[in-house]
Tab-separated table of C-alpha atoms in Angstrom:
chain	number	residue	atom	x	y	z
A	1	MET	CA	-36.798	41.817	-25.532
A	2	PRO	CA	-33.338	39.567	-25.800
A	3	GLN	CA	-31.193	40.299	-28.058
A	4	THR	CA	-31.229	38.020	-31.227
A	5	PRO	CA	-28.305	35.885	-31.686
A	6	SER	CA	-25.461	37.089	-34.427
A	7	PRO	CA	-25.279	34.978	-37.705
A	8	SER	CA	-21.173	33.821	-36.393
A	9	GLU	CA	-22.788	32.860	-33.074
A	10	TYR	CA	-24.946	30.018	-34.553
A	11	GLN	CA	-21.962	29.209	-37.206
A	12	GLN	CA	-19.753	28.581	-34.354
A	13	ALA	CA	-21.895	26.450	-32.601
A	14	ILE	CA	-22.790	24.521	-35.927
A	15	GLY	CA	-19.451	24.248	-36.396
A	16	GLU	CA	-18.932	22.884	-32.818
A	17	CYS	CA	-21.690	20.110	-33.736
A	18	ALA	CA	-19.834	18.929	-37.402
A	19	LEU	CA	-16.338	19.140	-35.700
A	20	HIS	CA	-17.236	17.070	-32.637
A	21	TRP	CA	-18.949	14.457	-34.836
A	22	ASN	CA	-16.039	14.093	-37.047
A	23	GLU	CA	-13.773	13.367	-33.802
A	24	ALA	CA	-16.572	10.626	-32.858
A	25	GLU	CA	-17.215	8.764	-36.399
A	26	SER	CA	-13.496	8.740	-36.231
A	27	LEU	CA	-13.650	6.954	-33.329
A	28	ILE	CA	-16.340	4.567	-34.413
A	29	ASP	CA	-14.589	3.967	-37.738
A	30	HIS	CA	-11.239	2.900	-35.062
A	31	PHE	CA	-13.423	0.454	-33.405
A	32	VAL	CA	-15.237	-1.202	-36.512
A	33	CYS	CA	-11.618	-1.943	-38.263
A	34	LEU	CA	-10.829	-3.003	-34.341
A	35	CYS	CA	-13.360	-5.394	-34.132
A	36	LEU	CA	-13.236	-6.848	-37.526
A	37	GLN	CA	-9.349	-6.988	-37.570
A	38	ILE	CA	-9.519	-4.486	-40.607
A	39	PRO	CA	-5.560	-4.462	-41.452
A	40	ASP	CA	-4.283	-0.442	-41.455
A	41	PHE	CA	-3.379	-0.110	-44.785
A	42	ILE	CA	-7.027	-0.591	-45.924
A	43	GLN	CA	-8.834	1.109	-42.892
A	44	ALA	CA	-9.352	4.306	-44.339
A	45	ASP	CA	-10.854	2.641	-47.521
A	46	PHE	CA	-13.193	0.148	-45.985
A	47	VAL	CA	-14.802	2.710	-43.617
A	48	THR	CA	-15.225	5.158	-46.230
A	49	GLU	CA	-16.719	2.379	-48.887
A	50	PHE	CA	-19.202	1.157	-45.982
A	51	GLY	CA	-20.220	4.411	-45.188
A	52	SER	CA	-23.476	4.453	-43.397
A	53	ILE	CA	-23.033	4.776	-39.549
A	54	ASP	CA	-25.840	2.540	-38.809
A	55	GLY	CA	-23.760	-0.491	-40.529
A	56	LYS	CA	-20.650	0.239	-38.610
A	57	VAL	CA	-22.697	0.083	-34.966
A	58	LYS	CA	-24.718	-3.105	-36.529
A	59	LEU	CA	-21.140	-4.611	-36.740
A	60	ILE	CA	-19.890	-3.765	-33.864
A	61	ARG	CA	-22.739	-4.980	-32.080
A	62	LEU	CA	-22.722	-8.532	-33.615
A	63	ARG	CA	-18.934	-8.534	-32.640
A	64	LEU	CA	-19.437	-7.805	-29.055
A	65	GLU	CA	-22.466	-9.696	-28.581
A	66	HIS	CA	-20.594	-12.849	-29.838
A	67	ASP	CA	-17.642	-12.464	-27.842
A	68	LEU	CA	-19.045	-10.965	-24.576
A	69	GLY	CA	-22.665	-12.348	-25.070
A	70	LYS	CA	-25.882	-10.194	-25.232
A	71	GLU	CA	-26.365	-9.966	-21.620
A	72	ASP	CA	-23.020	-8.911	-20.623
A	73	ALA	CA	-23.411	-5.512	-18.754
A	74	ASP	CA	-20.446	-4.197	-20.478
A	75	CYS	CA	-21.522	-5.206	-23.898
A	76	THR	CA	-24.684	-3.375	-23.159
A	77	LEU	CA	-23.109	-0.374	-21.922
A	78	MET	CA	-21.242	-0.038	-25.086
A	79	LEU	CA	-23.704	-0.514	-27.190
A	80	ALA	CA	-26.001	2.222	-25.234
A	81	LEU	CA	-23.215	4.456	-25.999
A	82	LEU	CA	-23.118	3.734	-29.752
A	83	GLY	CA	-26.933	4.041	-30.008
A	84	HIS	CA	-26.290	7.422	-28.138
A	85	ALA	CA	-23.898	8.671	-30.737
A	86	LYS	CA	-26.330	7.275	-33.263
A	87	GLY	CA	-28.894	9.791	-31.726
A	88	LEU	CA	-26.384	12.493	-31.657
A	89	LYS	CA	-25.489	12.223	-35.232
A	90	LYS	CA	-29.437	12.456	-36.078
A	91	ARG	CA	-29.198	15.771	-34.619
A	92	ARG	CA	-25.622	16.821	-36.219
A	93	ASP	CA	-27.407	16.099	-39.745
A	94	ARG	CA	-29.973	18.402	-39.547
A	95	LEU	CA	-28.111	21.235	-38.267
A	96	VAL	CA	-25.791	20.673	-40.986
A	97	HIS	CA	-27.867	20.761	-43.787
A	98	MET	CA	-30.518	23.208	-42.893
A	99	ILE	CA	-30.274	26.437	-44.702
A	100	PRO	CA	-30.728	29.483	-41.719
A	101	ASP	CA	-32.779	32.261	-41.685
A	102	TYR	CA	-31.008	34.179	-38.665
A	103	GLU	CA	-33.536	36.901	-38.266
A	104	LEU	CA	-36.682	34.584	-38.068
A	105	GLU	CA	-34.588	32.200	-36.065
A	106	LEU	CA	-35.964	29.397	-38.354
A	107	GLY	CA	-34.020	26.507	-40.184
A	108	THR	CA	-35.255	24.986	-43.361
A	109	SER	CA	-33.974	21.820	-45.180
A	110	LYS	CA	-35.395	20.251	-47.990
A	111	GLN	CA	-36.905	16.438	-47.441
A	112	ARG	CA	-37.146	13.940	-49.733
A	113	GLN	CA	-40.598	13.725	-52.222
A	114	ALA	CA	-39.479	17.567	-52.616
A	115	SER	CA	-41.259	18.366	-49.244
A	116	VAL	CA	-39.548	21.351	-47.424
A	117	LYS	CA	-38.976	21.107	-43.331
A	118	VAL	CA	-39.008	24.658	-41.133
A	119	ALA	CA	-37.774	23.983	-37.555
A	120	PRO	CA	-37.121	26.887	-35.298
A	121	MET	CA	-33.295	27.713	-34.532
A	122	ASN	CA	-32.333	28.194	-30.879
A	123	LEU	CA	-28.750	28.777	-30.172
A	124	ASP	CA	-29.094	27.397	-26.427
A	125	GLU	CA	-30.309	24.541	-27.630
A	126	ILE	CA	-27.961	24.061	-30.302
A	127	ARG	CA	-24.915	25.012	-27.737
A	128	THR	CA	-26.402	22.118	-25.675
A	129	VAL	CA	-26.015	19.414	-28.557
A	130	ALA	CA	-22.324	20.828	-28.834
A	131	ARG	CA	-22.014	20.168	-25.006
A	132	HIS	CA	-23.564	16.477	-25.487
A	133	MET	CA	-21.335	15.962	-28.536
A	134	ASP	CA	-18.272	17.186	-26.763
A	135	ALA	CA	-19.063	14.941	-24.136
A	136	LEU	CA	-19.538	11.740	-26.656
A	137	VAL	CA	-15.982	12.226	-28.169
A	138	GLU	CA	-14.348	12.060	-24.380
A	139	GLU	CA	-17.141	9.000	-23.455
A	140	LEU	CA	-15.815	7.237	-26.829
A	141	MET	CA	-12.032	7.721	-26.274
A	142	LEU	CA	-12.499	5.748	-22.890
A	143	ALA	CA	-14.351	3.195	-25.101
A	144	SER	CA	-11.386	2.990	-27.488
A	145	ASN	CA	-9.039	1.811	-24.493
A	146	ILE	CA	-12.175	-1.208	-23.898
A	147	PHE	CA	-11.788	-2.275	-27.784
A	148	SER	CA	-7.759	-1.864	-27.700
A	149	ILE	CA	-7.857	-4.541	-25.227
A	150	LEU	CA	-10.436	-6.440	-26.525
A	151	TYR	CA	-9.139	-6.654	-29.776
A	152	GLY	CA	-5.929	-5.355	-29.926
A	153	PRO	CA	-3.899	-1.958	-31.133
A	154	ASN	CA	-3.989	-1.260	-35.099
A	155	GLY	CA	-6.695	-4.581	-35.914
A	156	ALA	CA	-3.717	-6.731	-34.354
A	157	PRO	CA	-5.262	-10.172	-33.748
A	158	ILE	CA	-6.088	-10.860	-30.004
A	159	TRP	CA	-7.995	-14.175	-30.243
A	160	PHE	CA	-10.408	-14.989	-27.781
A	161	ASP	CA	-9.282	-17.970	-26.181
A	162	ASP	CA	-7.390	-16.020	-23.784
A	163	HIS	CA	-10.041	-13.508	-23.245
A	164	ASN	CA	-10.743	-14.685	-19.706
A	165	THR	CA	-7.304	-14.381	-18.387
A	166	LEU	CA	-6.984	-12.501	-15.067
A	167	GLU	CA	-4.798	-9.378	-16.190
A	168	ARG	CA	-6.886	-9.094	-19.317
A	169	ALA	CA	-10.546	-8.943	-16.991
A	170	GLN	CA	-9.110	-6.636	-14.979
A	171	ARG	CA	-7.786	-4.533	-17.755
A	172	VAL	CA	-10.997	-4.274	-19.527
A	173	GLN	CA	-12.988	-3.689	-15.716
A	174	GLU	CA	-10.787	-1.045	-15.096
A	175	ALA	CA	-11.133	0.728	-18.331
A	176	MET	CA	-15.015	0.152	-17.880
A	177	LYS	CA	-14.787	1.972	-14.639
A	178	ASP	CA	-13.744	5.197	-16.311
A	179	LEU	CA	-16.043	4.983	-18.876
A	180	LYS	CA	-18.755	4.737	-16.254
A	181	GLY	CA	-17.458	7.675	-14.241
A	182	ARG	CA	-17.517	9.602	-17.422
A	183	LEU	CA	-21.006	8.566	-18.328
A	184	GLN	CA	-22.198	9.728	-15.067
A	185	MET	CA	-21.180	13.006	-16.088
A	186	ARG	CA	-23.158	13.253	-18.525
A	187	CYS	CA	-26.299	13.708	-16.181
A	188	ASN	CA	-24.838	17.273	-15.485
A	189	LEU	CA	-25.489	18.168	-18.737
A	190	ALA	CA	-28.356	20.034	-19.892
A	191	PRO	CA	-31.169	17.508	-21.434
A	192	LEU	CA	-30.706	17.415	-24.801
A	193	PRO	CA	-33.656	19.448	-26.866
A	194	ALA	CA	-36.116	17.547	-28.457
A	195	LEU	CA	-35.877	16.741	-32.135
A	196	HIS	CA	-38.174	18.720	-34.206
A	197	LYS	CA	-40.564	16.341	-36.446
């Protein structure tokens, strides 16, 4: 019979998920500030007040679709990456907000309308989520290069009357190539476990 993992093993894996999400969210916050040309001195206040990851991704989507076009392959790829981030956040939220019973390998979380949800805890599955979140951070770092080319460093305006220049288009394509290569590496990870309803 396999040995039950120790509480510290669970805590380490869940902590990795939480820390990776903090990095990922920071990058997404940076993207939305670049897209909206939010000045440096109010970026922290803006993203704190704005709050919701769904709202941030929506604003990024609107800007990318406006500037690149809804049918643009690069736009589609960037939005798929942000959609993947939202899915991983749901997994992170469930892990971070559960009350673990290490002996029974169950996690309990309180839901709305005073209901309680109990789900199995599996250390290998939690570690798989942590590896996917680590990969997400690397993918978002590469996406950050693309946002910087499109919208300028630190929110400095780069207007779109010149976005089709050869040099800029080449820089975007080189950055996209790097991102696509990194996304291919995600296929080498174990599949994400199903979310328990």
